[in-house]
XYZ file of N, CA and C in Angstrom:
264
model
N 0.866 -1.161 0.000
C 0.000 0.000 0.000
C 0.903 1.211 0.000
N 0.710 2.101 -0.914
C 1.573 3.271 -1.031
C 0.747 4.538 -0.877
N 1.297 5.507 -0.203
C 0.637 6.790 0.001
C 1.596 7.892 -0.401
N 1.070 8.977 -0.966
C 1.927 10.111 -1.319
C 1.898 11.176 -0.233
N 1.253 10.899 0.882
C 1.240 11.846 2.003
C 1.954 11.199 3.188
N 2.561 11.992 4.014
C 3.236 11.423 5.177
C 2.259 10.617 6.028
N 2.713 9.506 6.537
C 1.858 8.640 7.348
C 2.623 8.193 8.577
N 1.884 7.889 9.597
C 2.500 7.356 10.797
C 2.654 5.853 10.643
N 3.489 5.264 11.458
C 3.649 3.808 11.426
C 2.309 3.140 11.718
N 1.525 3.698 12.645
C 0.206 3.129 12.952
C -0.724 3.221 11.748
N -0.673 4.341 11.041
C -1.494 4.503 9.837
C -1.116 3.498 8.761
N 0.175 3.257 8.614
C 0.634 2.272 7.637
C 0.183 0.869 8.019
N 0.244 0.564 9.295
C -0.212 -0.757 9.761
C -1.711 -0.923 9.523
N -2.504 0.132 9.764
C -3.947 0.074 9.495
C -4.198 -0.173 8.013
N -3.455 0.510 7.157
C -3.613 0.322 5.711
C -3.247 -1.106 5.311
N -2.210 -1.648 5.922
C -1.814 -3.027 5.630
C -2.911 -3.998 6.055
N -3.546 -3.738 7.202
C -4.643 -4.601 7.672
C -5.830 -4.529 6.709
N -6.108 -3.339 6.180
C -7.189 -3.190 5.192
C -6.867 -4.009 3.940
N -5.612 -3.956 3.517
C -5.190 -4.718 2.344
C -5.342 -6.215 2.600
N -4.903 -6.673 3.760
C -5.011 -8.093 4.094
C -6.470 -8.536 4.138
N -7.331 -7.715 4.713
C -8.760 -8.057 4.787
C -9.357 -8.162 3.384
N -8.992 -7.243 2.499
C -9.494 -7.276 1.123
C -8.988 -8.520 0.388
N -7.728 -8.882 0.617
C -7.180 -10.087 -0.005
C -7.926 -11.326 0.474
N -8.135 -11.444 1.780
C -8.825 -12.606 2.343
C -10.268 -12.705 1.852
N -10.925 -11.559 1.674
C -12.318 -11.530 1.217
C -12.439 -11.639 -0.295
N -11.314 -11.501 -1.005
C -11.374 -11.477 -2.464
C -12.120 -10.254 -2.968
N -12.043 -9.164 -2.231
C -12.769 -7.933 -2.532
C -11.998 -7.112 -3.568
N -12.328 -7.339 -4.830
C -11.597 -6.701 -5.934
C -11.792 -5.191 -5.938
N -12.972 -4.716 -5.557
C -13.226 -3.266 -5.508
C -12.305 -2.614 -4.485
N -12.213 -3.207 -3.302
C -11.334 -2.654 -2.266
C -9.875 -2.753 -2.688
N -9.490 -3.882 -3.279
C -8.101 -4.036 -3.739
C -7.755 -2.982 -4.777
N -8.685 -2.696 -5.672
C -8.450 -1.686 -6.708
C -8.178 -0.324 -6.076
N -8.870 -0.017 -4.983
C -8.677 1.261 -4.300
C -7.392 1.270 -3.472
N -7.047 0.130 -2.893
C -5.903 0.063 -1.979
C -4.562 -0.087 -2.686
N -4.533 -0.802 -3.797
C -3.267 -1.066 -4.479
C -2.853 0.116 -5.341
N -1.607 0.456 -5.290
C -1.066 1.526 -6.127
C -1.017 1.049 -7.572
N -1.274 1.951 -8.511
C -1.238 1.603 -9.936
C 0.133 1.113 -10.375
N 1.178 1.453 -9.626
C 2.549 1.047 -9.984
C 2.964 -0.268 -9.342
N 2.008 -0.995 -8.746
C 2.307 -2.250 -8.071
C 3.112 -3.189 -8.966
N 4.157 -3.768 -8.401
C 4.890 -4.861 -9.034
C 4.950 -5.974 -7.997
N 4.260 -7.072 -8.284
C 4.250 -8.230 -7.385
C 5.093 -9.324 -8.023
N 5.780 -10.060 -7.199
C 6.613 -11.168 -7.672
C 5.920 -12.469 -7.273
N 5.625 -13.298 -8.278
C 4.964 -14.571 -8.025
C 5.937 -15.608 -7.501
N 5.408 -16.761 -7.074
C 6.262 -17.816 -6.518
C 7.287 -18.350 -7.517
N 7.000 -18.161 -8.810
C 7.932 -18.625 -9.847
C 8.895 -17.527 -10.286
N 8.822 -16.356 -9.626
C 9.713 -15.249 -9.963
C 9.162 -14.312 -11.030
N 7.984 -14.611 -11.568
C 7.377 -13.746 -12.586
C 6.889 -12.451 -11.947
N 6.903 -11.378 -12.745
C 6.435 -10.071 -12.272
C 5.009 -9.842 -12.741
N 4.199 -9.284 -11.842
C 2.805 -9.007 -12.145
C 2.473 -7.581 -11.726
N 1.621 -6.926 -12.514
C 1.179 -5.580 -12.191
C -0.168 -5.594 -11.501
N -0.665 -4.413 -11.190
C -1.945 -4.270 -10.503
C -3.074 -4.925 -11.291
N -3.141 -4.668 -12.590
C -4.210 -5.245 -13.408
C -4.164 -6.764 -13.390
N -2.951 -7.338 -13.421
C -2.802 -8.797 -13.343
C -3.336 -9.317 -12.014
N -2.979 -8.619 -10.935
C -3.394 -9.032 -9.605
C -4.911 -8.978 -9.465
N -5.514 -7.885 -9.924
C -6.966 -7.751 -9.843
C -7.663 -8.810 -10.688
N -7.144 -9.067 -11.880
C -7.739 -10.089 -12.761
C -7.668 -11.469 -12.116
N -6.565 -11.771 -11.450
C -6.412 -13.069 -10.786
C -7.416 -13.215 -9.645
N -7.638 -12.157 -8.886
C -8.636 -12.214 -7.816
C -10.038 -12.323 -8.399
N -10.290 -11.567 -9.467
C -11.609 -11.564 -10.108
C -11.964 -12.948 -10.653
N -10.987 -13.614 -11.268
C -11.238 -14.916 -11.902
C -11.233 -16.069 -10.902
N -10.706 -15.817 -9.717
C -10.608 -16.877 -8.723
C -9.325 -17.683 -8.829
N -8.429 -17.302 -9.748
C -7.154 -18.022 -9.854
C -6.190 -17.629 -8.733
N -6.474 -16.506 -8.071
C -5.703 -16.099 -6.897
C -6.665 -16.005 -5.727
N -6.514 -16.928 -4.789
C -7.364 -16.952 -3.606
C -6.453 -16.975 -2.381
N -6.649 -16.021 -1.501
C -5.906 -15.995 -0.245
C -6.840 -16.587 0.812
N -6.580 -17.852 1.172
C -7.441 -18.544 2.138
C -7.009 -18.250 3.575
N -5.715 -18.133 3.789
C -5.191 -17.800 5.107
C -4.020 -16.846 4.926
N -3.803 -16.055 5.937
C -2.708 -15.101 5.889
C -2.111 -15.040 7.290
N -0.845 -15.366 7.390
C -0.165 -15.325 8.677
C 0.981 -14.329 8.569
N 0.866 -13.243 9.278
C 1.927 -12.239 9.276
C 2.874 -12.553 10.424
N 4.121 -12.746 10.094
C 5.115 -13.050 11.122
C 5.898 -11.823 11.538
N 5.766 -10.746 10.774
C 6.438 -9.510 11.114
C 6.184 -8.480 10.038
N 6.316 -7.226 10.404
C 6.151 -6.143 9.436
C 7.008 -4.968 9.888
N 7.548 -4.271 8.922
C 8.374 -3.111 9.199
C 7.819 -1.929 8.427
N 7.580 -0.819 9.095
C 7.145 0.394 8.425
C 8.393 1.153 7.987
N 8.462 1.478 6.688
C 9.629 2.145 6.126
C 9.182 3.440 5.457
N 9.878 4.545 5.738
C 9.540 5.827 5.134
C 10.649 6.250 4.180
N 10.258 6.602 2.957
C 11.183 7.117 1.938
C 10.675 8.488 1.521
N 11.036 9.518 2.235
C 10.553 10.861 1.897
C 9.043 10.908 2.014
N 8.352 11.195 0.911
C 6.890 11.249 0.908
C 6.264 9.895 0.571
N 7.064 8.900 0.262
C 6.544 7.575 -0.074
C 6.743 6.673 1.117
N 5.667 6.053 1.589
C 5.723 5.164 2.731
C 5.278 3.774 2.310
N 5.857 2.768 2.926
C 5.494 1.390 2.618
C 5.507 0.563 3.895
N 4.678 -0.465 3.909
C 4.776 -1.497 4.941
C 5.284 -2.731 4.231
N 6.372 -3.258 4.736
C 6.970 -4.448 4.137
C 6.744 -5.614 5.083
N 5.888 -6.543 4.660
C 5.663 -7.740 5.470
C 6.801 -8.694 5.192
N 7.268 -9.336 6.214
C 8.397 -10.244 6.032
C 8.257 -11.440 6.941
N 9.018 -12.475 6.643
C 9.030 -13.686 7.452
C 10.268 -13.693 8.302
């Protein structure tokens, strides 16, 4: 989840929780609003996917998030761009 306005670590964590909830629900409308248009996701095979690919996969049911276990997250600030990086 990317924002162009300064955010607090708590705000970033809330945004990450919204993203996780949308993924678990398969809520394509919410994902479309939450994901940045510049999204680059890396699949398990190393392939790169953009936002449209991700939304299409959720829409078609080929991407289903049945469970999500977060083992850690770090809030990182880069000037006006903020990110939450989930990690294992």
